[in-house]
CSV table of C-alpha atoms and ligand atoms in Angstrom, one decimal:
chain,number,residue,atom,x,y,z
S,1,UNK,CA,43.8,34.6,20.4
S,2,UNK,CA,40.8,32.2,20.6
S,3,UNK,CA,40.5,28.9,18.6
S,4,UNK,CA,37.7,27.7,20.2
S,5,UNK,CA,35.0,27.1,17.8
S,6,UNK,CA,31.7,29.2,19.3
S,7,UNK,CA,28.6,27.5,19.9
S,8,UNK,CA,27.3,29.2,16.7
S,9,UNK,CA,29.8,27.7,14.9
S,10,UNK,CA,29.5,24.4,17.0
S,11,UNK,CA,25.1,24.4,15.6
S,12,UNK,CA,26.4,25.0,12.0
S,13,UNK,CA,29.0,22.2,12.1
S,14,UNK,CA,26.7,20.0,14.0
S,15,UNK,CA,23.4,20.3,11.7
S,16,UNK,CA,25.7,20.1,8.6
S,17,UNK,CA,27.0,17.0,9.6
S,18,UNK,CA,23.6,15.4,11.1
S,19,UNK,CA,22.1,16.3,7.3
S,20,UNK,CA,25.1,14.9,5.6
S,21,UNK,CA,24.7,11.6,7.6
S,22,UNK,CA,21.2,11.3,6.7
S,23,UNK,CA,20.7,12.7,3.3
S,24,UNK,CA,23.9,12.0,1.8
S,25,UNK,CA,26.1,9.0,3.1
S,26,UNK,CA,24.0,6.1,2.7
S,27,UNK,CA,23.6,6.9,-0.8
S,28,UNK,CA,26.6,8.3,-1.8
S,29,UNK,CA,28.1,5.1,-3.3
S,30,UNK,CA,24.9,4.5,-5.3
S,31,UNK,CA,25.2,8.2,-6.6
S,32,UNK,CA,28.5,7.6,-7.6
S,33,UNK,CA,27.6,4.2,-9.7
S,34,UNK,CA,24.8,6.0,-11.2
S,35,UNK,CA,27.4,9.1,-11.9
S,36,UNK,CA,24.9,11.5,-11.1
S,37,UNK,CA,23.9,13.6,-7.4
S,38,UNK,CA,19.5,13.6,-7.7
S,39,UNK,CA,18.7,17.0,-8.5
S,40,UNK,CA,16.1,16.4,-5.6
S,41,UNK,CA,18.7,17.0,-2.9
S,42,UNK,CA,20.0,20.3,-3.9
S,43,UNK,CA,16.6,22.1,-2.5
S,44,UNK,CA,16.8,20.4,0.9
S,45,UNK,CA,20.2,21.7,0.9
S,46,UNK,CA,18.8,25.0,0.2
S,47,UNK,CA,16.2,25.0,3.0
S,48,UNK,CA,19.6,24.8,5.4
S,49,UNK,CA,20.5,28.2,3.6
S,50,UNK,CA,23.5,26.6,2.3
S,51,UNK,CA,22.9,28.0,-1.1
S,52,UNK,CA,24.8,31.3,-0.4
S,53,UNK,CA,26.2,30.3,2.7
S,54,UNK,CA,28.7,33.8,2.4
S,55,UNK,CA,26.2,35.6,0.2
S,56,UNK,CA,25.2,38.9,2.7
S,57,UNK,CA,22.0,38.7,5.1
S,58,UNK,CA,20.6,41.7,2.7
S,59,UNK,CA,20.8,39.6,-0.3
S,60,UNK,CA,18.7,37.1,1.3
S,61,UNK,CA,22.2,34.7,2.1
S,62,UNK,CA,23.1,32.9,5.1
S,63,UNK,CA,25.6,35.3,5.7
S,64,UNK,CA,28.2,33.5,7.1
S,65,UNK,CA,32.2,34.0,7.6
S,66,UNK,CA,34.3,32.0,5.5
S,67,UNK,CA,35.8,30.3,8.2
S,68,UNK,CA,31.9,29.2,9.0
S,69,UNK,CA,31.6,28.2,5.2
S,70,UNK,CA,34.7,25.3,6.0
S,71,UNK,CA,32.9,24.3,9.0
S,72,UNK,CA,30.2,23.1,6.6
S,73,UNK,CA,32.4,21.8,3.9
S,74,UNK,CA,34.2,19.3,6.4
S,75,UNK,CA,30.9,18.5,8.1
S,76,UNK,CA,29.4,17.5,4.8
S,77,UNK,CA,32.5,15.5,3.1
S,78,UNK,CA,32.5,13.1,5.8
S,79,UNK,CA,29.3,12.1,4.6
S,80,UNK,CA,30.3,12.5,0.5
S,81,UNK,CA,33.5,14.8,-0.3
S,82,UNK,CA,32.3,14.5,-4.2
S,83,UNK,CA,28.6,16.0,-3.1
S,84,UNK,CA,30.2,18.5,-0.8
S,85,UNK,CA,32.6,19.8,-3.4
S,86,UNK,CA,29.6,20.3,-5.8
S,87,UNK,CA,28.1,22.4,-3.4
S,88,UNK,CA,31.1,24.1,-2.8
S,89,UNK,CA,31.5,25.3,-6.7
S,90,UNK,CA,28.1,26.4,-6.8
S,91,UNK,CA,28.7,28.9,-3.5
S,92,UNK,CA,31.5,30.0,-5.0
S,93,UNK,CA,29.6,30.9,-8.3
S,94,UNK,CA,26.7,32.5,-5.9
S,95,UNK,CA,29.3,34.6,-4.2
S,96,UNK,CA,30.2,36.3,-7.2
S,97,UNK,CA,27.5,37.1,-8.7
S,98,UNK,CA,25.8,38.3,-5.5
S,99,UNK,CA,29.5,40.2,-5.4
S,100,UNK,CA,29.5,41.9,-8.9
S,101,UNK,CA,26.2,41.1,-10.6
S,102,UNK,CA,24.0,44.2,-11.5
S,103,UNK,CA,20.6,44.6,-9.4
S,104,UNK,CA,18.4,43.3,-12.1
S,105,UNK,CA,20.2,40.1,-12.7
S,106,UNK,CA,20.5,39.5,-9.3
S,107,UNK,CA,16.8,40.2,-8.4
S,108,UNK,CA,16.0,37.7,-11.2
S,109,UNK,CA,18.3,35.0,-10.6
S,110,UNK,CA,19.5,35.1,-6.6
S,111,UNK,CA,16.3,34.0,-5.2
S,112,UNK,CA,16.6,30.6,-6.8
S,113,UNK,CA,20.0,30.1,-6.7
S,114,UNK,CA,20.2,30.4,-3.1
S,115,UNK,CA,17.0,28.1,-3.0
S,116,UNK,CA,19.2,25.5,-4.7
S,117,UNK,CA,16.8,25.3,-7.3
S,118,UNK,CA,19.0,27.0,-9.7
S,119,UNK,CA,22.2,25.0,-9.4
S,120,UNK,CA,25.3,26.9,-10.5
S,121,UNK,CA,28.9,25.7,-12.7
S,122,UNK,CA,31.6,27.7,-12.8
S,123,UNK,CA,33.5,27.8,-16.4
S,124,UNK,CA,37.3,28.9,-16.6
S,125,UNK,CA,38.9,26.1,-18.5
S,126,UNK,CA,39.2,25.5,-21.3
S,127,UNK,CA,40.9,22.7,-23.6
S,128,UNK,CA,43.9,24.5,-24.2
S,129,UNK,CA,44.3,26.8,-20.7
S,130,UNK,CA,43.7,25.7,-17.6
S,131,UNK,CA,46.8,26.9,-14.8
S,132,UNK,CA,47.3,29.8,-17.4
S,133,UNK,CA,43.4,30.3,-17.4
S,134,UNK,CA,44.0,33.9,-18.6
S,135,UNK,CA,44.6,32.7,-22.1
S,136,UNK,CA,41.3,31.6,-22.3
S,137,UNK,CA,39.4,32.2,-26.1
S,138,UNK,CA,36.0,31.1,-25.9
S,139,UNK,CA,34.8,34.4,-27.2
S,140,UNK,CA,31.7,37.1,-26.3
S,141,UNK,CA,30.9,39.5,-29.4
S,142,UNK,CA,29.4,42.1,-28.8
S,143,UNK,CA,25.6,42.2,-30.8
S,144,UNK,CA,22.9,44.6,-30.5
S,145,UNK,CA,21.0,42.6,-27.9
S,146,UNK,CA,24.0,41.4,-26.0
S,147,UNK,CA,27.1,39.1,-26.5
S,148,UNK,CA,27.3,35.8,-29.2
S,149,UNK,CA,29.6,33.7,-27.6
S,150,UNK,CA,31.9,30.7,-29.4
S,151,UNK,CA,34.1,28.3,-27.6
S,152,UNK,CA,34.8,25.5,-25.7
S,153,UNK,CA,35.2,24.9,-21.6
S,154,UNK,CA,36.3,21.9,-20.5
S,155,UNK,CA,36.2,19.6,-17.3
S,156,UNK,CA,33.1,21.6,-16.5
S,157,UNK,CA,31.6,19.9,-12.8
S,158,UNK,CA,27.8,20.1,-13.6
S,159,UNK,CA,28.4,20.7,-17.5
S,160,UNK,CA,25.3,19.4,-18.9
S,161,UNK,CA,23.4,19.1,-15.5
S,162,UNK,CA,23.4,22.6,-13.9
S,163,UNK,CA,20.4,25.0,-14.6
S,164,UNK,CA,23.2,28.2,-14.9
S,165,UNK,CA,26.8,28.2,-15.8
S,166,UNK,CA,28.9,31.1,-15.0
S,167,UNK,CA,31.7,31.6,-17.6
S,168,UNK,CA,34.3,33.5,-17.9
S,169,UNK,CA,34.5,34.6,-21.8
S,170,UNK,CA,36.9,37.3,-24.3
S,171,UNK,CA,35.4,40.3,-24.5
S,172,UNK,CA,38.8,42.4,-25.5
S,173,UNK,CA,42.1,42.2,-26.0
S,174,UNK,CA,44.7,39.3,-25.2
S,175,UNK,CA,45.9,38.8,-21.2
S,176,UNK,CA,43.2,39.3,-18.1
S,177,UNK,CA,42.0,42.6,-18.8
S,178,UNK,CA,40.4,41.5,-21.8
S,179,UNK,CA,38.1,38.6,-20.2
S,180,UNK,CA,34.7,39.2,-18.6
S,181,UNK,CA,32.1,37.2,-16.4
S,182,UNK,CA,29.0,36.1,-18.1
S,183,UNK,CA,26.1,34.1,-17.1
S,184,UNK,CA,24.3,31.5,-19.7
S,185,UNK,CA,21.3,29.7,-18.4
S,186,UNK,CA,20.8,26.2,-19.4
S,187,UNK,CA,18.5,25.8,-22.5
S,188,UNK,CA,20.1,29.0,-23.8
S,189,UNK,CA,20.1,28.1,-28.1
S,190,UNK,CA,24.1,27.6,-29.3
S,191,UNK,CA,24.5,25.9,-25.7
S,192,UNK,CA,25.8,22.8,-25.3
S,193,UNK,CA,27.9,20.1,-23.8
S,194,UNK,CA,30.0,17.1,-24.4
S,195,UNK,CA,30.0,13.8,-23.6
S,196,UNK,CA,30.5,13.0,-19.6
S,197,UNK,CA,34.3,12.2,-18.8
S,198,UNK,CA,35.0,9.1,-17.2
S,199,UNK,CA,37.0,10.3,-14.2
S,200,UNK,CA,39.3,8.5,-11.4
S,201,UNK,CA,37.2,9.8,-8.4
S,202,UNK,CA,34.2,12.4,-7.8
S,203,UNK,CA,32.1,10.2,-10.4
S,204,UNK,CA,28.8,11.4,-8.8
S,205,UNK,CA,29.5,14.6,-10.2
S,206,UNK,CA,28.7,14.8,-13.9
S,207,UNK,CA,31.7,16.4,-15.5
S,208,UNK,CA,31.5,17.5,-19.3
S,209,UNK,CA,32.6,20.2,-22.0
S,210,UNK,CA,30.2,23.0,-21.9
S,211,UNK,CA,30.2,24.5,-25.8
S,212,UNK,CA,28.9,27.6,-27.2
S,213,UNK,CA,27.9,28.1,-31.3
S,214,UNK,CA,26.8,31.0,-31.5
S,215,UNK,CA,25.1,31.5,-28.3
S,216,UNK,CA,23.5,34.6,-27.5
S,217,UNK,CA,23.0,35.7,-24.7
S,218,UNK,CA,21.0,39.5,-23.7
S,219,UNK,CA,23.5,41.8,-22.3
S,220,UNK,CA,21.5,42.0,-18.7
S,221,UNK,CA,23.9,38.5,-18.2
S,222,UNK,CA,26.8,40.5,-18.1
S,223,UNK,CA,28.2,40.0,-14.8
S,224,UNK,CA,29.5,43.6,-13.3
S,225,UNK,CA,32.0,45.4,-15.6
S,226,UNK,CA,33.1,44.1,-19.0
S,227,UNK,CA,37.0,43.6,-18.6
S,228,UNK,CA,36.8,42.8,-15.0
S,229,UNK,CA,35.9,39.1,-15.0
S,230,UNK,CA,39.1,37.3,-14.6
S,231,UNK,CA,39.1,39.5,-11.3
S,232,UNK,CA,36.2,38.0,-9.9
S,233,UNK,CA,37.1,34.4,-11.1
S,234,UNK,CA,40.5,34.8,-9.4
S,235,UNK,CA,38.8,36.4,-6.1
S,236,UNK,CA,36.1,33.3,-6.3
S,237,UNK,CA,38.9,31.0,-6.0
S,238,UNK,CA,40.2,32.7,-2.9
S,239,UNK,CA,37.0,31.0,-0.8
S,240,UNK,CA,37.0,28.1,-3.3
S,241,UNK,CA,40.2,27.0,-2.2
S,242,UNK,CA,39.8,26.8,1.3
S,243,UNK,CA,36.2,24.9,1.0
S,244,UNK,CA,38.4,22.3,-1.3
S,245,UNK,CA,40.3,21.8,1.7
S,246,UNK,CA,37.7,21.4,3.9
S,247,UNK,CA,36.4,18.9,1.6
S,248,UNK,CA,40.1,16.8,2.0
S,249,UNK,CA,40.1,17.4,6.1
S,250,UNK,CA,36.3,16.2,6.5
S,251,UNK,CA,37.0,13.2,4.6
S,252,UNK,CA,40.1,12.2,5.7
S,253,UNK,CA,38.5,12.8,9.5
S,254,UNK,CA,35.4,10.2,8.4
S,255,UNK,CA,38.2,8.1,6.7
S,256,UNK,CA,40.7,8.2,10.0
S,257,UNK,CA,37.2,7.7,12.4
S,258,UNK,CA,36.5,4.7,10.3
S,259,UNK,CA,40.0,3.2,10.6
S,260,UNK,CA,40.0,3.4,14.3
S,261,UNK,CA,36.9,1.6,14.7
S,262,UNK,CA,38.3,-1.0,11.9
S,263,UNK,CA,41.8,-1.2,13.6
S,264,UNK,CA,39.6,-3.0,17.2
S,265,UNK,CA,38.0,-5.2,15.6
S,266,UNK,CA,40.5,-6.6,13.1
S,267,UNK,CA,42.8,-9.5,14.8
S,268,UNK,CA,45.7,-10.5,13.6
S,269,UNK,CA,48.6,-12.4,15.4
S,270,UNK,CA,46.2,-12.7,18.6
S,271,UNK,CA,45.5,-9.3,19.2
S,272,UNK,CA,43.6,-6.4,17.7
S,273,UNK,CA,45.9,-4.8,14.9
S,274,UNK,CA,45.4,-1.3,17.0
S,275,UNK,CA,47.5,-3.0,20.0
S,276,UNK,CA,50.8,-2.7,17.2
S,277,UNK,CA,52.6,0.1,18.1
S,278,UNK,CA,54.3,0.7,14.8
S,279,UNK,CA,50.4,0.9,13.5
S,280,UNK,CA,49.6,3.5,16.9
S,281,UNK,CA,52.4,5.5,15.5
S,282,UNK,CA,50.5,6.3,12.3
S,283,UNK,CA,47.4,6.7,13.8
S,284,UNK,CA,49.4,9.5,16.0
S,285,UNK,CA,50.7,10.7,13.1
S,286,UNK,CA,47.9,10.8,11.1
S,287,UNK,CA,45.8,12.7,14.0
S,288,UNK,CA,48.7,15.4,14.5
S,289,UNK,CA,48.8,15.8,10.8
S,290,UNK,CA,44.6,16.3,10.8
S,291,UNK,CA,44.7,18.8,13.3
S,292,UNK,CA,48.0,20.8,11.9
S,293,UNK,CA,45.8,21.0,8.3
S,294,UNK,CA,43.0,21.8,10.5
S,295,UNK,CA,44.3,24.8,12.3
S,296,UNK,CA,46.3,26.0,9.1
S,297,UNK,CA,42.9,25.8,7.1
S,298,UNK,CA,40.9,27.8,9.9
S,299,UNK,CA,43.4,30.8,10.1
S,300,UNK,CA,43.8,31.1,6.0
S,301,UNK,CA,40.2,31.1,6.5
S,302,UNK,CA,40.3,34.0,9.5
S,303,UNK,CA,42.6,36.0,6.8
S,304,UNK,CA,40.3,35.8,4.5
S,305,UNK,CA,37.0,37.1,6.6
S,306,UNK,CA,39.6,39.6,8.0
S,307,UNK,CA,40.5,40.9,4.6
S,308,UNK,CA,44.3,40.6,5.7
S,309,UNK,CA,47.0,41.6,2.7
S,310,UNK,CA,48.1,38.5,3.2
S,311,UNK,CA,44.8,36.5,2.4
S,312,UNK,CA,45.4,34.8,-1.3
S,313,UNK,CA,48.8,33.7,-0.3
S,314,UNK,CA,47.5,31.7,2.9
S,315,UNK,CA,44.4,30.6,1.4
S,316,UNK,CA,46.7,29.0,-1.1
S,317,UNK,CA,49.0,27.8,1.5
S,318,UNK,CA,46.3,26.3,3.4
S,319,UNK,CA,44.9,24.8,-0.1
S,320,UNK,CA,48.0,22.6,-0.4
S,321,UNK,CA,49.2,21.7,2.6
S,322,UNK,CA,45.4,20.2,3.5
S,323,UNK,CA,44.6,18.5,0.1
S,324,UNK,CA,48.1,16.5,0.4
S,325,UNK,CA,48.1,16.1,3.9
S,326,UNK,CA,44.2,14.9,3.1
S,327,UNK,CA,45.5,12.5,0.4
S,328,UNK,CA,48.0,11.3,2.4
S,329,UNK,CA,45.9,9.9,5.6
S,330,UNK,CA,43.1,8.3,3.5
S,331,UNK,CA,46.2,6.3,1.8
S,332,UNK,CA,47.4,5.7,5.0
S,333,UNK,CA,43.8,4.5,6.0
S,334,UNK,CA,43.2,2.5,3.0
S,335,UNK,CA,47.0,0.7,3.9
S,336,UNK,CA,45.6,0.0,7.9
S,337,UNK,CA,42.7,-1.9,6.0
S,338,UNK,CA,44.8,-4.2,4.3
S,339,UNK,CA,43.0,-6.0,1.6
S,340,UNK,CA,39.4,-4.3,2.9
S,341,UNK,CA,40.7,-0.8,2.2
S,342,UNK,CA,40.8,-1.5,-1.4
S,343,UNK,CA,37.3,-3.2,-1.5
S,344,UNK,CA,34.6,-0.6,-2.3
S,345,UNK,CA,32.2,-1.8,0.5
S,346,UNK,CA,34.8,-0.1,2.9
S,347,UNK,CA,34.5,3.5,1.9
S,348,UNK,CA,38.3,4.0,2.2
S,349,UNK,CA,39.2,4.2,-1.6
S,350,UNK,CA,36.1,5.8,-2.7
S,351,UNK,CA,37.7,8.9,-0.2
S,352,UNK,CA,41.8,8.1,-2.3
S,353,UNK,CA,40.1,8.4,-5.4
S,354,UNK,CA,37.6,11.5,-4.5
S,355,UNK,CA,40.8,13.3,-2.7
S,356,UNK,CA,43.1,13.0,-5.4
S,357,UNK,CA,41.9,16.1,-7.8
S,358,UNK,CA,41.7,18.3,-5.2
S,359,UNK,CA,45.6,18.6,-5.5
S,360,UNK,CA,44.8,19.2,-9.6
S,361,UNK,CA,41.8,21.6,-9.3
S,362,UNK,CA,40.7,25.3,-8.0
S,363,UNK,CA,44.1,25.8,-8.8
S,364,UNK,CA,46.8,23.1,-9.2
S,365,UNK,CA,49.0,22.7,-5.8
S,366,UNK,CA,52.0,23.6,-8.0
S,367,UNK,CA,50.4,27.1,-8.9
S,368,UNK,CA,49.6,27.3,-5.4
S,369,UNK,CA,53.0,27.5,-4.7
S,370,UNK,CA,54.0,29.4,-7.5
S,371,UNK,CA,51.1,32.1,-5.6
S,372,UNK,CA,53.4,31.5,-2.6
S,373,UNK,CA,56.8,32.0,-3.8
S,374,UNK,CA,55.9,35.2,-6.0
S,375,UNK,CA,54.9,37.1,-2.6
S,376,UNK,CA,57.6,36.2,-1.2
S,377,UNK,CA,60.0,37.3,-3.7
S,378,UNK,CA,58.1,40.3,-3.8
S,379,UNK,CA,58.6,41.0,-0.5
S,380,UNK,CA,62.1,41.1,-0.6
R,401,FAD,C1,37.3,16.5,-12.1
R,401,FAD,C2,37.7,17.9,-12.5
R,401,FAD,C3,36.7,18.9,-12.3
R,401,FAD,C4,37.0,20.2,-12.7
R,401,FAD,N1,36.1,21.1,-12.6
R,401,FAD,C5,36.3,22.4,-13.1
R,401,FAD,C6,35.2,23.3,-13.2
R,401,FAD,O1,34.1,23.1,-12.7
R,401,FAD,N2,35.5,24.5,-13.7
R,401,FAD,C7,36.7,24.8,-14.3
R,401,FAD,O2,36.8,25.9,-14.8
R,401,FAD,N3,37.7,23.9,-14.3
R,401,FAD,C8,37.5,22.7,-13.7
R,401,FAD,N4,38.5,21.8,-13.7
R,401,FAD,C9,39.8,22.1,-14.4
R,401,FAD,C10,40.9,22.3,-13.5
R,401,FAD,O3,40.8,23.5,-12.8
R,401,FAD,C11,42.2,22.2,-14.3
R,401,FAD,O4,42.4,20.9,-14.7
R,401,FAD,C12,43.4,22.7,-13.5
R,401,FAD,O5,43.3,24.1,-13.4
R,401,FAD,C13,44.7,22.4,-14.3
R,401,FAD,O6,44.7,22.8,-15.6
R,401,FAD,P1,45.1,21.7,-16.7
R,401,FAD,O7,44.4,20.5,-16.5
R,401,FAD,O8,45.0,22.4,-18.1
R,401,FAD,O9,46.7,21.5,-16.5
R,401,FAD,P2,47.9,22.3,-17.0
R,401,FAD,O10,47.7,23.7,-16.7
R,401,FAD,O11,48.2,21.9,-18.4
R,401,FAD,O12,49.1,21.8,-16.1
R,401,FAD,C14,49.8,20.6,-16.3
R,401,FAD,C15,50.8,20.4,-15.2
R,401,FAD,O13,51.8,21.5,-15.3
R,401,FAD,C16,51.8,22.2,-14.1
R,401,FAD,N5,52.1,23.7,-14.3
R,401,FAD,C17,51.4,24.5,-15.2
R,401,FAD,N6,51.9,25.7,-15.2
R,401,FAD,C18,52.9,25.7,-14.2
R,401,FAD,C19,53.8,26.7,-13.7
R,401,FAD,N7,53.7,28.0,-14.1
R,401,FAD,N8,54.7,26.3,-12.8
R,401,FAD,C20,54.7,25.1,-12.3
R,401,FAD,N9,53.9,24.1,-12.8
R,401,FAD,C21,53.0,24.4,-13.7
R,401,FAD,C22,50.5,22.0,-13.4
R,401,FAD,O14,50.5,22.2,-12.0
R,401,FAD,C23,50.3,20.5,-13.8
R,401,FAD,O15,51.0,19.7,-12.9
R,401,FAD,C24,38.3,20.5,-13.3
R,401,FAD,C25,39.2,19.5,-13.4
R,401,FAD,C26,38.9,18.2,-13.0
R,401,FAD,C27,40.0,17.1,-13.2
């Protein structure tokens, strides 16, 4: 057993991070008052082939493990865990299409995705299904050309700003088997979106309804096999989940770095606050918790690459254990501030407010133990 990180893995850490620092940090906080990402940065991200970072060699991809794919999820959310989630969503969309979609799809599409100049949403919700996604009803008809869709997503990330959203529609009957995978470009007629939610935390990220009237769409954007979609969506989730988490770890590193630093400088009763050894307790505390979610995260991560049975029950193990433990350190962070943690030129409640849905979304943390218990009872 080896949990050394090699120097492969050290590079991809290392030049995610460096690019985060630059490109995305000192802007982040005027991204998030604008409540938009520039569309600008998404192709520079590209050009570090971290448009399909687990999309094959063959398919043009980076190729990477999963476990290399959290490497650059916690690298880029110290710089901007709302920008690095974005990115995350729109690997997780790449994945499965490179996965399931048919040759000429992916020869017309894949190139630009994994550019980044085709940025990619990934539709399950809806208004009235989201943990029992499988209920879904936003419609696909079957037409001559292809499929009319009607229906509603909601809390779409990118609705209204992605160039591609990959939806999950009803093809057939009630339950799973009757959903399939679809892909709508942007600009597609009976395409549209709501207005843009006003939203606790990751406000750089547009978030909006994504609605279809009558939308058709040419039955080439069929993703794989009719009837197999909510498959893929649920095996998407698999790798989403653990880059949510590394989104959570990375963020509550940058927020633990920057209370370190913050805990020297600040004095109170004639000495720095760090010299309080009630406060060196929770900095201990906070550091064991880090690198507990840390190792957890990497070995759901192993399972995953390693295709091990046991796979979706770690992943989602891994998914909430790091996104609480995650929230819980940047409230601790934002507490060792005092005052300063809750002013916005700190960075340390921009990183409570950005944590907090990652305990709601890619599966809620109560479904996640729901995925838990129902292996275990089935092991039995
Ligand atoms: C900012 C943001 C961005 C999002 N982005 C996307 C996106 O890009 N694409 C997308 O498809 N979706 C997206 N979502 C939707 C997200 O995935 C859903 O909000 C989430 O799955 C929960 O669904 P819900 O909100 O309908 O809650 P509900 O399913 O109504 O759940 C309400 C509560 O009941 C609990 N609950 C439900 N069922 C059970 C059960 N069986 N056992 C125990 N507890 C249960 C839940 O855990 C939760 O606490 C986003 C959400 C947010 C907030």
């Amino acid at each position: 057993m080896d949990f050394a990180l090699t120097e492969e893995q050290t590079a991809i850490f290392d030049m995610a991070y460096a690019f985060g620092q630059e490109h995305i940090a000192p802007f982040a906080r005027q991204w998030e008052s604008e409540g938009t990402i520039p569309k600008t940065l998404w192709p520079q991200i590209g050009e570090l082939g971290f448009g399909g970072l687990y999309v094959s060699e063959n398919s043009g991809g980076s190729g990477l493990t999963r476990l290399d794919a959290t490497l650059v999820f916690e690298a880029l959310s110290m710089a901007c865990p709302s920008v690095a989630a974005f990115l995350s969503i729109h690997n997780m969309c790449a994945k499965m299409l490179d996965s399931f979609a048919n040759d000429d799809l992916k020869s017309r599409i894949m190139p630009e995705v994994l550019s980044l100049n085709t940025v990619l949403s990934y539709c399950l919700t809806e208004p009235g299904s989201g943990s029992d996604a499988a209920a879904l009803k936003t419609r696909a008809e079957r037409t001559n050309e292809g499929y009319t869709l009607n229906g509603t997503k909601a809390f779409i990330s990118g609705g209204g700003y992605s160039d591609a959203y990959v939806c999950m529609v009803r093809t057939g009957e009630d339950g799973p088997k009757g959903i399939s995978t679809v892909y709508v470009e942007d600009g597609t007629p009976g395409l549209s979106f709501g207005a843009l939610e006003q939203k606790m935390g990751w406000k750089s990220q547009p978030t909006a309804q994504v609605q279809f009237d009558d939308c058709n769409i040419p039955s080439g954007n069929l993703v794989g096999t009719e009837g197999d979609g909510f498959k893929y969506a649920m095996m998407g989730l698999d790798g989403g989940r653990l880059n949510i988490a590394s989104c959570s770890l990375g963020a509550a590193q940058a927020g633990l770095d920057m209370t370190v630093q913050y805990m020297s400088e600040r004095k109170a009763f004639g000495k720095s606050i760090d010299q309080f050894q009630a406060l060196q307790f929770r900095l201990a505390d906070m550091e064991i918790e880090l690198q507990a979610a840390r190792t957890f995260l990497r070995q759901a991560a192993w399972k995953l690459d390693q295709g091990a049975p046991d796979a979706t029950k770690f992943c989602a193990m891994a998914k909430k254990f790091v996104t609480e433990t995650g929230s819980k350190v940047v409230d601790q962070c934002l507490q060792l501030h005092g005052g300063y943690g809750y002013l916005a030129d700190y960075g340390i409640e921009k990183l409570v407010r950005d944590l907090r849905v990652h305990q709601i979304l890619e599966g809620t943390n109560e479904i996640m133990r729901v995925i838990v218990a129902r292996q275990m009872l089935a092991q039995r």
